[in-house]
Tab-separated table of N, CA, C and O in Angstrom:
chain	number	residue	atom	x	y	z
A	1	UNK	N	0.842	-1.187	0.000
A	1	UNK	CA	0.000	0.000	0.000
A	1	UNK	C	0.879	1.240	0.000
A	1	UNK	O	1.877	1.424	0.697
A	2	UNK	N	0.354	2.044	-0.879
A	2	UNK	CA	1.499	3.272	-1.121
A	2	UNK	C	-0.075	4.914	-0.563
A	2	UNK	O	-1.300	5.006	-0.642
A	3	UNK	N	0.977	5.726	-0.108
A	3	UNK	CA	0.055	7.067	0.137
A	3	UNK	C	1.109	8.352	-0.715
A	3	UNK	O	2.334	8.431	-0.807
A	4	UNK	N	-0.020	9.261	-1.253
A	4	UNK	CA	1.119	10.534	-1.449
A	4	UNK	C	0.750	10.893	-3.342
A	4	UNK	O	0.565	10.048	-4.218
A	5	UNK	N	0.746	11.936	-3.440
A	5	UNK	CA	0.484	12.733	-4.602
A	5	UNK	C	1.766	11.657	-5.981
A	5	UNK	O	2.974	11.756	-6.196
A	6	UNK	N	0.614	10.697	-6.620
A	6	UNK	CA	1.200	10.159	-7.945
A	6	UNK	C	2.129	9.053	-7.197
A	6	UNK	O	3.176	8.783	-7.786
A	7	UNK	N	1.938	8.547	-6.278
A	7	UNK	CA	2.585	7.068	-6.226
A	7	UNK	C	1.722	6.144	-6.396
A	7	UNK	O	0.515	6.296	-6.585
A	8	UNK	N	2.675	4.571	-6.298
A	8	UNK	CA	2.366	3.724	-7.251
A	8	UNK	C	2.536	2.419	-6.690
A	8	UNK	O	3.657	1.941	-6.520
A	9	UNK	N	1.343	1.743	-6.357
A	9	UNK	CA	1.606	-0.201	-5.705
A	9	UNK	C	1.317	-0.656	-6.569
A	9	UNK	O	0.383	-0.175	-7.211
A	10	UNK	N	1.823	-1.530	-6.899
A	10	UNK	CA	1.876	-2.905	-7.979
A	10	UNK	C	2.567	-4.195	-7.731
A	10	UNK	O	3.782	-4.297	-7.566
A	11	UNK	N	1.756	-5.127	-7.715
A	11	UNK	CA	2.346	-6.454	-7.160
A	11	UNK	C	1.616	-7.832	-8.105
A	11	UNK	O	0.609	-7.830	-8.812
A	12	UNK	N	2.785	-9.187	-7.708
A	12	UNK	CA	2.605	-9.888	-8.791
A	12	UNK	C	2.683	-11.229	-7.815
A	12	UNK	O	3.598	-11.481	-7.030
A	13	UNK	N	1.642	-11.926	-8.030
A	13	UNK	CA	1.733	-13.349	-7.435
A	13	UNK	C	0.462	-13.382	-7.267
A	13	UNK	O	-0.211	-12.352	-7.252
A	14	UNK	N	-0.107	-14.743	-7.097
A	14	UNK	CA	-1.263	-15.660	-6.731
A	14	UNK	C	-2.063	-14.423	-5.191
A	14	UNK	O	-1.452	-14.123	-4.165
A	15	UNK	N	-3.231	-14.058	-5.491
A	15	UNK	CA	-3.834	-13.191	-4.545
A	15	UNK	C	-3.188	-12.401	-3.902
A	15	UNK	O	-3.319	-12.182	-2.698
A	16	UNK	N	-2.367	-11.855	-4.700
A	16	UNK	CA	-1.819	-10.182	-3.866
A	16	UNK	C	-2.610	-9.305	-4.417
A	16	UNK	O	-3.319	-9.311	-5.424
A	17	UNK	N	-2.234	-8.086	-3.093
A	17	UNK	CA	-3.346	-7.199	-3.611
A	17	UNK	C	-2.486	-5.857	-3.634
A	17	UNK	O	-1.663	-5.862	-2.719
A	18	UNK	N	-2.443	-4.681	-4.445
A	18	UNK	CA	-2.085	-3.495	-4.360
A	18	UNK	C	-3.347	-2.092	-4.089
A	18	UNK	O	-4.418	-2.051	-4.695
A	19	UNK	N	-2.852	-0.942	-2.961
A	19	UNK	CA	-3.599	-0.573	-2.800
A	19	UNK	C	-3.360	0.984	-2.980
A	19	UNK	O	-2.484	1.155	-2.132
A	20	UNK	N	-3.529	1.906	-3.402
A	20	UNK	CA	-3.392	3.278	-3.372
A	20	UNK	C	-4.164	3.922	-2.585
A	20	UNK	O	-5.272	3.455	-2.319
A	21	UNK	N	-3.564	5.618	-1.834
A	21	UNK	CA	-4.732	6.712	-1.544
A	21	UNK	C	-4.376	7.771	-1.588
A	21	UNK	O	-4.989	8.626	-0.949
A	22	UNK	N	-3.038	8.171	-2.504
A	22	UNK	CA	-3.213	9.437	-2.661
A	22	UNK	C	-3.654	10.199	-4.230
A	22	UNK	O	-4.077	9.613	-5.226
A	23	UNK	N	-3.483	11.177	-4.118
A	23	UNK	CA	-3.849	11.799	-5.482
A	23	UNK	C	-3.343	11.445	-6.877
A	23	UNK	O	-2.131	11.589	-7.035
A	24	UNK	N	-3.979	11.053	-7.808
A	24	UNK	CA	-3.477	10.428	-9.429
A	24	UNK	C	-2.321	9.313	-8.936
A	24	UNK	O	-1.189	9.330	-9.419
A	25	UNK	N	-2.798	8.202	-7.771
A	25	UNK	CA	-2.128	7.209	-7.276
A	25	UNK	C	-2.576	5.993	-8.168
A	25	UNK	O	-3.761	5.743	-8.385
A	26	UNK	N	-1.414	5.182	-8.718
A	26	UNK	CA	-2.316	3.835	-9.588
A	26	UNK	C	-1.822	2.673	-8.678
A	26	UNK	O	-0.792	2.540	-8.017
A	27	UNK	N	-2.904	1.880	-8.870
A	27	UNK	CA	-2.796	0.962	-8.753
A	27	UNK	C	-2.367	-0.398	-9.249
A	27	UNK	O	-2.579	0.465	-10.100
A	28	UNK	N	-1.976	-1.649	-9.636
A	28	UNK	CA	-1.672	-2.465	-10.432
A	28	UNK	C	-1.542	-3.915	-9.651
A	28	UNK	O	-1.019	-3.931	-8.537
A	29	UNK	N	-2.064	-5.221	-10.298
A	29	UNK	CA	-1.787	-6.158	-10.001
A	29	UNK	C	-1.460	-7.078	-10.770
A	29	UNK	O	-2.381	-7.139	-11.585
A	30	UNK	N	-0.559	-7.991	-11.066
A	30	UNK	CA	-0.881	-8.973	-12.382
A	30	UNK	C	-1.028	-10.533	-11.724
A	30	UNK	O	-0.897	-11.322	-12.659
A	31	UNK	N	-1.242	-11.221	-10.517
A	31	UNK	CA	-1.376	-12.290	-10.125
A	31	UNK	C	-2.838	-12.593	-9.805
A	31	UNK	O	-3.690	-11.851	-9.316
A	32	UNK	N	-2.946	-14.236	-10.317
A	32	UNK	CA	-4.409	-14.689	-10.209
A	32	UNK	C	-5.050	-14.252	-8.929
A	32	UNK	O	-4.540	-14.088	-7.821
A	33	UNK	N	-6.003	-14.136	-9.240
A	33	UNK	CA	-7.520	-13.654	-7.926
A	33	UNK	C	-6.403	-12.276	-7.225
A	33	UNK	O	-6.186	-12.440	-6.025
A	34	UNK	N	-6.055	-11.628	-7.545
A	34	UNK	CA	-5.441	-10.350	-7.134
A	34	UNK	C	-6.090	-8.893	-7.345
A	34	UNK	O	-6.482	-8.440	-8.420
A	35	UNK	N	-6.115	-8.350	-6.278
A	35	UNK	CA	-7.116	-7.334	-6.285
A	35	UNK	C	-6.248	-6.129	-6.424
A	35	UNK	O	-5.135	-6.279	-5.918
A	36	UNK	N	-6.555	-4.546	-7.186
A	36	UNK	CA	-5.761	-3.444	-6.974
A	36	UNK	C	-6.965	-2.749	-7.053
A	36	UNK	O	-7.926	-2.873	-7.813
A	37	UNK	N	-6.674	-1.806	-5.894
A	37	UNK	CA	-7.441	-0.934	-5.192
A	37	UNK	C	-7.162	0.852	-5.450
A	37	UNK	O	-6.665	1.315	-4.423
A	38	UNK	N	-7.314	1.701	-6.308
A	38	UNK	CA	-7.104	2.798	-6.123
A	38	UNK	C	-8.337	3.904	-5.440
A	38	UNK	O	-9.332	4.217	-6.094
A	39	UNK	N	-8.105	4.357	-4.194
A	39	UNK	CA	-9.074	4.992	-3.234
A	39	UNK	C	-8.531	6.718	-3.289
A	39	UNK	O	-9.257	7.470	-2.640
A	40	UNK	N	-7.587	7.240	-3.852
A	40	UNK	CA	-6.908	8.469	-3.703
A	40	UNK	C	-7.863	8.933	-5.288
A	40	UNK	O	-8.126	8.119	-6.173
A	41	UNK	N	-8.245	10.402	-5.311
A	41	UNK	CA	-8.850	10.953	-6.184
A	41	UNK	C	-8.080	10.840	-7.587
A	41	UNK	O	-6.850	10.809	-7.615
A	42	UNK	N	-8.764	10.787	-8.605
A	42	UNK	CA	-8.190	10.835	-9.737
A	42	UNK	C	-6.985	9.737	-9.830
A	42	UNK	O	-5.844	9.711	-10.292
A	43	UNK	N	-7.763	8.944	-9.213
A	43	UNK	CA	-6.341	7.538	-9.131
A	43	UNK	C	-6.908	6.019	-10.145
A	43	UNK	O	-7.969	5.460	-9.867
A	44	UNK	N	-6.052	5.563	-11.233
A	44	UNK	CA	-6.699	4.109	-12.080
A	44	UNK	C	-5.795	3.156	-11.269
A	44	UNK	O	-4.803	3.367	-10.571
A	45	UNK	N	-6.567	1.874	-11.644
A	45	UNK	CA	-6.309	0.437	-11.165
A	45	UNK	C	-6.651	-0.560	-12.303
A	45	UNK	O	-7.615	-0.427	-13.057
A	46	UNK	N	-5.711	-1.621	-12.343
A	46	UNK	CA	-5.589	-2.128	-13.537
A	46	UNK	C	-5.606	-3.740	-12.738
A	46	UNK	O	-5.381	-3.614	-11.534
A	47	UNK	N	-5.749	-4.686	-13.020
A	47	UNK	CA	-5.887	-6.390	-13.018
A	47	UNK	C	-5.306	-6.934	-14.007
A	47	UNK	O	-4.873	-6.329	-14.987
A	48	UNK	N	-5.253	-8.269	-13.789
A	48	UNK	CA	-4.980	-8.984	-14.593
A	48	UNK	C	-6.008	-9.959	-14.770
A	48	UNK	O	-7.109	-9.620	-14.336
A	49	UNK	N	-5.889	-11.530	-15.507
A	49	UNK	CA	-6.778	-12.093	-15.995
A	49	UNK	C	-7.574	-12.659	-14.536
A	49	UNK	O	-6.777	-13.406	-13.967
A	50	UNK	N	-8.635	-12.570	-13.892
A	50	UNK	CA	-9.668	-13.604	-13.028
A	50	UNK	C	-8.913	-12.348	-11.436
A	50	UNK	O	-8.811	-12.793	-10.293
A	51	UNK	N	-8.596	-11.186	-11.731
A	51	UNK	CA	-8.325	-10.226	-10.673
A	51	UNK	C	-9.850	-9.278	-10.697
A	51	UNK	O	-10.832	-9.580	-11.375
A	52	UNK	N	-9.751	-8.195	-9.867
A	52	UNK	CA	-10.688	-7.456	-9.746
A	52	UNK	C	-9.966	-5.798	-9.235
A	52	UNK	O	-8.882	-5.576	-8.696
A	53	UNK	N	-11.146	-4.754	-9.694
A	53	UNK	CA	-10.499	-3.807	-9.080
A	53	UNK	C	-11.255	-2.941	-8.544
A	53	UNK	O	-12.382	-2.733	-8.992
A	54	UNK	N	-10.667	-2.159	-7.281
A	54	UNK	CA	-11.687	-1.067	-6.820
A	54	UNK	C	-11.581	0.509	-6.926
A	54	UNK	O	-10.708	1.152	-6.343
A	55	UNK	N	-12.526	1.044	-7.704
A	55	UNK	CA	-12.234	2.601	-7.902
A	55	UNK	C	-12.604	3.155	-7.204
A	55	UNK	O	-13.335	2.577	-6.400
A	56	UNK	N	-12.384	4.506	-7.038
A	56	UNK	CA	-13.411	5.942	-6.222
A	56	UNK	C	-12.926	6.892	-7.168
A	56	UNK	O	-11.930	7.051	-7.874
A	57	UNK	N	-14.714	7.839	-6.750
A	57	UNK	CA	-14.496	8.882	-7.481
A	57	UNK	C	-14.336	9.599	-6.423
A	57	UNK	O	-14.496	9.120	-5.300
A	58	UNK	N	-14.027	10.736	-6.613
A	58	UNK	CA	-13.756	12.197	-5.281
A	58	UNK	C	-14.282	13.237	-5.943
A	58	UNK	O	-14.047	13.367	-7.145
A	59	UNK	N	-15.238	14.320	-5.114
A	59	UNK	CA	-15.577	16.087	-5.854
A	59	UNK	C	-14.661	16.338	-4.921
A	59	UNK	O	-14.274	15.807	-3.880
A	60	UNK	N	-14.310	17.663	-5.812
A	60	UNK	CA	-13.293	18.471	-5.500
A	60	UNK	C	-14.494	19.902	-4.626
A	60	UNK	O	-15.499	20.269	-5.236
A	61	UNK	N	-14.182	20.438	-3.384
A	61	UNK	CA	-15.310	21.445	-2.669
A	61	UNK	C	-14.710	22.814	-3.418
A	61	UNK	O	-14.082	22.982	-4.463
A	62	UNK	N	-15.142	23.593	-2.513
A	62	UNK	CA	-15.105	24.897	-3.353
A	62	UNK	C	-13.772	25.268	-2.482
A	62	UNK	O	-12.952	26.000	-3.036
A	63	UNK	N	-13.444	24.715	-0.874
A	63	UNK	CA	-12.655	24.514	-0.383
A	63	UNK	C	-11.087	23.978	-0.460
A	63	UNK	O	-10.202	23.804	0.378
A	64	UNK	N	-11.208	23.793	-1.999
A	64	UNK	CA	-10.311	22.647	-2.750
A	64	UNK	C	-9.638	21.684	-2.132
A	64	UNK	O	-8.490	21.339	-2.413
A	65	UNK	N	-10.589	21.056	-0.955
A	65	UNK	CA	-10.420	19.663	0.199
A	65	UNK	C	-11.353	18.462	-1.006
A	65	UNK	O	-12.456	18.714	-1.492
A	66	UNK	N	-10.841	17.660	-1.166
A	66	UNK	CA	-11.588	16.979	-1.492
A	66	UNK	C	-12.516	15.611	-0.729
A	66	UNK	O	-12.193	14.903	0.225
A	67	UNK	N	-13.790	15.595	-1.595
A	67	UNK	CA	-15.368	14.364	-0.830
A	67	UNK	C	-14.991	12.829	-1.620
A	67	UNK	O	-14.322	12.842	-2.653
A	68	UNK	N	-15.292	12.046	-1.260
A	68	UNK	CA	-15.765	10.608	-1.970
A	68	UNK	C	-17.463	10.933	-2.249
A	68	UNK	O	-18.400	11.370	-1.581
A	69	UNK	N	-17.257	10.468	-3.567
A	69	UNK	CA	-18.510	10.847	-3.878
A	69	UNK	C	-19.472	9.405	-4.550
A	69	UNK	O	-20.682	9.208	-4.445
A	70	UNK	N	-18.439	8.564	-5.233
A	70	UNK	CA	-18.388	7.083	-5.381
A	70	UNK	C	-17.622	6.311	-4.966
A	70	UNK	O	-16.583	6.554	-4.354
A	71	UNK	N	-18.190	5.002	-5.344
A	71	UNK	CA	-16.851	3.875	-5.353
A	71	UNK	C	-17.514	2.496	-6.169
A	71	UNK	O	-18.687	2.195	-5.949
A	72	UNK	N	-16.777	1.786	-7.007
A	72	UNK	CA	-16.590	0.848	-7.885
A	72	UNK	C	-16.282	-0.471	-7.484
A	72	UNK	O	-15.107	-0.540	-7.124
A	73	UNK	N	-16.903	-1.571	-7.406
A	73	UNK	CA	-15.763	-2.980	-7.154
A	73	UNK	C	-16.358	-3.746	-8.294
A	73	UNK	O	-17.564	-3.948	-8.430
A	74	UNK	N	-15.144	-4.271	-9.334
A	74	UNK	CA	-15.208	-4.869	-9.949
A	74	UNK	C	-14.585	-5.893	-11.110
A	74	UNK	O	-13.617	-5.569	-11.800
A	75	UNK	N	-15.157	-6.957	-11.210
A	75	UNK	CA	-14.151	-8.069	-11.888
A	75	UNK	C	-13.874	-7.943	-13.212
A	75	UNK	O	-14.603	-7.325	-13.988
A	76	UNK	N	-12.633	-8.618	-13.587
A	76	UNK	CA	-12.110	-8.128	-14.867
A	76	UNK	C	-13.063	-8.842	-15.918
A	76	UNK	O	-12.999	-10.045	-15.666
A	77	UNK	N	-13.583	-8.706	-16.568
A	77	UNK	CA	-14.339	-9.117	-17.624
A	77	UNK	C	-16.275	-8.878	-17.180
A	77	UNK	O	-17.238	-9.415	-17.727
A	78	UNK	N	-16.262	-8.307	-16.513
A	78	UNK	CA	-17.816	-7.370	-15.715
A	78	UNK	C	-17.725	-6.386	-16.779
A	78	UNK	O	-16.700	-5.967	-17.319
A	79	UNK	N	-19.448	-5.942	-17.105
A	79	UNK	CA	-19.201	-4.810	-17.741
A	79	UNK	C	-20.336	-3.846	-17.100
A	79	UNK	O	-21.435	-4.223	-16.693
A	80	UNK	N	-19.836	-2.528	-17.098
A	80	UNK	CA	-20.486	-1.601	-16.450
A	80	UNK	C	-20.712	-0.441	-17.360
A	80	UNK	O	-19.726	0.191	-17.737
A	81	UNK	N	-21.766	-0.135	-17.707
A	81	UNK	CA	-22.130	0.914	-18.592
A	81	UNK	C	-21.568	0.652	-19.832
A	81	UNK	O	-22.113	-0.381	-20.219
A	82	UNK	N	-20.987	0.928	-20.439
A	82	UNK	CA	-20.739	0.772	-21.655
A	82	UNK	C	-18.968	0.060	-21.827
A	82	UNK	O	-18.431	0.040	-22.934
A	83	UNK	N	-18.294	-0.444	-20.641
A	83	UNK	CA	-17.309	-0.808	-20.674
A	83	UNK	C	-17.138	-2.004	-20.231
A	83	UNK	O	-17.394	-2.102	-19.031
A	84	UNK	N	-16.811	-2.935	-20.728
A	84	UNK	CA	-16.468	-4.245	-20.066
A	84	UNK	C	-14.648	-4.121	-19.888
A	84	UNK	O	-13.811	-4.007	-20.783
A	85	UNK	N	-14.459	-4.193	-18.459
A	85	UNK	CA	-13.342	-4.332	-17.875
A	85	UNK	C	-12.306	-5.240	-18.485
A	85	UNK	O	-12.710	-6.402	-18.439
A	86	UNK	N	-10.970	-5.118	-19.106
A	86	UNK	CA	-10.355	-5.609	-19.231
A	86	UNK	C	-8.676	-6.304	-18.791
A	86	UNK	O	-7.719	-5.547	-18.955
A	87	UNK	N	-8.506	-7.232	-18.439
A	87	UNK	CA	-7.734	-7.349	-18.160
A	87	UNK	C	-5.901	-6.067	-18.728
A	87	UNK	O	-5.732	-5.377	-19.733
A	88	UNK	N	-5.054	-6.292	-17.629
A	88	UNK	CA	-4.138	-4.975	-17.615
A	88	UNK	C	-4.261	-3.755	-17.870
A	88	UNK	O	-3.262	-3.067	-17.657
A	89	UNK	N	-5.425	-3.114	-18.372
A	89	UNK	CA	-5.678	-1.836	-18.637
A	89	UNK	C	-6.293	-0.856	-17.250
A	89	UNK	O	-7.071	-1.213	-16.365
A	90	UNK	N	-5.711	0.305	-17.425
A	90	UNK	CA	-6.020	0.720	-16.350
A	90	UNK	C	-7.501	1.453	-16.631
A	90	UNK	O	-7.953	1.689	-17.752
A	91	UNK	N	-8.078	1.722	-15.505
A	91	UNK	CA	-9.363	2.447	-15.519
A	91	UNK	C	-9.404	2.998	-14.300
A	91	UNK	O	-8.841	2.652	-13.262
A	92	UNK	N	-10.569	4.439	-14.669
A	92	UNK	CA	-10.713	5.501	-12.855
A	92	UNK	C	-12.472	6.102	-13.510
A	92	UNK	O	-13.010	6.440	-14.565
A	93	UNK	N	-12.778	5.932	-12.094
A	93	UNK	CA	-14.510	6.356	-12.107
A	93	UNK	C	-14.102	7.677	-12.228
A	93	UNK	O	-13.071	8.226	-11.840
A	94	UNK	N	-15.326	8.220	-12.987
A	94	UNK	CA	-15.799	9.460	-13.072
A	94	UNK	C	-16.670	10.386	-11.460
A	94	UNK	O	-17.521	9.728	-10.861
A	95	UNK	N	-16.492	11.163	-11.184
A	95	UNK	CA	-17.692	11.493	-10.264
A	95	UNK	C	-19.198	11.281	-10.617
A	95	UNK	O	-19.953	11.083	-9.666
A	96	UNK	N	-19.678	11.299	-11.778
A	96	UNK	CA	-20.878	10.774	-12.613
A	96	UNK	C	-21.439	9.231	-12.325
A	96	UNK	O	-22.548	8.699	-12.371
A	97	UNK	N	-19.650	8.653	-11.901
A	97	UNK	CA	-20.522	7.316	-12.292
A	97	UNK	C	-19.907	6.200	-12.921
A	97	UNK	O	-19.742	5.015	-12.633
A	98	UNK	N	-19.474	7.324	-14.349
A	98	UNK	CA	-19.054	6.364	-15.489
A	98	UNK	C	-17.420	5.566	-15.396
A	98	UNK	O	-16.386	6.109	-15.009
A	99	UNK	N	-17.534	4.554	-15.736
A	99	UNK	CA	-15.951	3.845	-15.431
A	99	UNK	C	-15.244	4.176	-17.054
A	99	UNK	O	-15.756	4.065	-18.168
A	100	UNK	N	-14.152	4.527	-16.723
A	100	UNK	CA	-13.181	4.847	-18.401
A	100	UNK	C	-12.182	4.607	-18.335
A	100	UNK	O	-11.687	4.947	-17.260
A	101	UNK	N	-11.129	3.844	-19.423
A	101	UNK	CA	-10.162	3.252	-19.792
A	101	UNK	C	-9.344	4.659	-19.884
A	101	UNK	O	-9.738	5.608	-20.562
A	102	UNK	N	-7.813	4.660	-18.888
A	102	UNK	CA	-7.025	5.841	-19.074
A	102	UNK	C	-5.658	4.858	-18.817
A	102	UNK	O	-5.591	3.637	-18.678
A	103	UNK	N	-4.547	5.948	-18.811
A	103	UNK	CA	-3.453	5.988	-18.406
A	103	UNK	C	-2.780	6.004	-16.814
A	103	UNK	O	-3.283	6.529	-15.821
A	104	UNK	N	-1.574	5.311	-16.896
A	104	UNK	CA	-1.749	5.174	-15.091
A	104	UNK	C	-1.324	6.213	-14.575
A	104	UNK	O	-1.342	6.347	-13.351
């Protein structure tokens, strides 16, 4: 588990899990049933094949503190709105809602 503006957990073996919470923090896992977790705003999480991943979205206040406003759990080959999750690619919820394929 990593904290802090743009860092980065990623781990590889049979049910490991990587977890993020700070800002544009990614996440990554490539081992079976392995979970990566990005919880820090504007943060993607990526799986591998039979892994899963968990997003959040965050609003930004007028305070420029930021809210959780969502959150996401889901398996690689699930599809949610118009995206079916794919294995190694990263993805980060929208505050809306919507889940989208980005960069880590």
């Amino acid at each position: 588990a990593t904290t802090g503006y743009g860092s980065a957990a990623a781990t590889t073996g049979y049910r490991s899990a990587a977890a993020t919470t700070g800002y544009r923090s990614a996440a990554a896992t490539t081992g079976k049933h392995s979970i990566a977790a990005a919880l820090g705003p504007n943060s993607p999480a990526k799986a591998g094949p039979d892994g899963a991943i968990v997003l959040t979205a965050w609003e930004q206040r007028l305070d420029h503190s930021w809210a959780p406003k969502r959150g996401l759990f889901a398996f690689v080959g699930e599809t949610h709105g118009e995206v079916t999750i794919k294995p190694d690619t990263f993805y980060r919820l929208t505050v809306d809602g919507v889940v989208e394929e980005t960069e880590a």
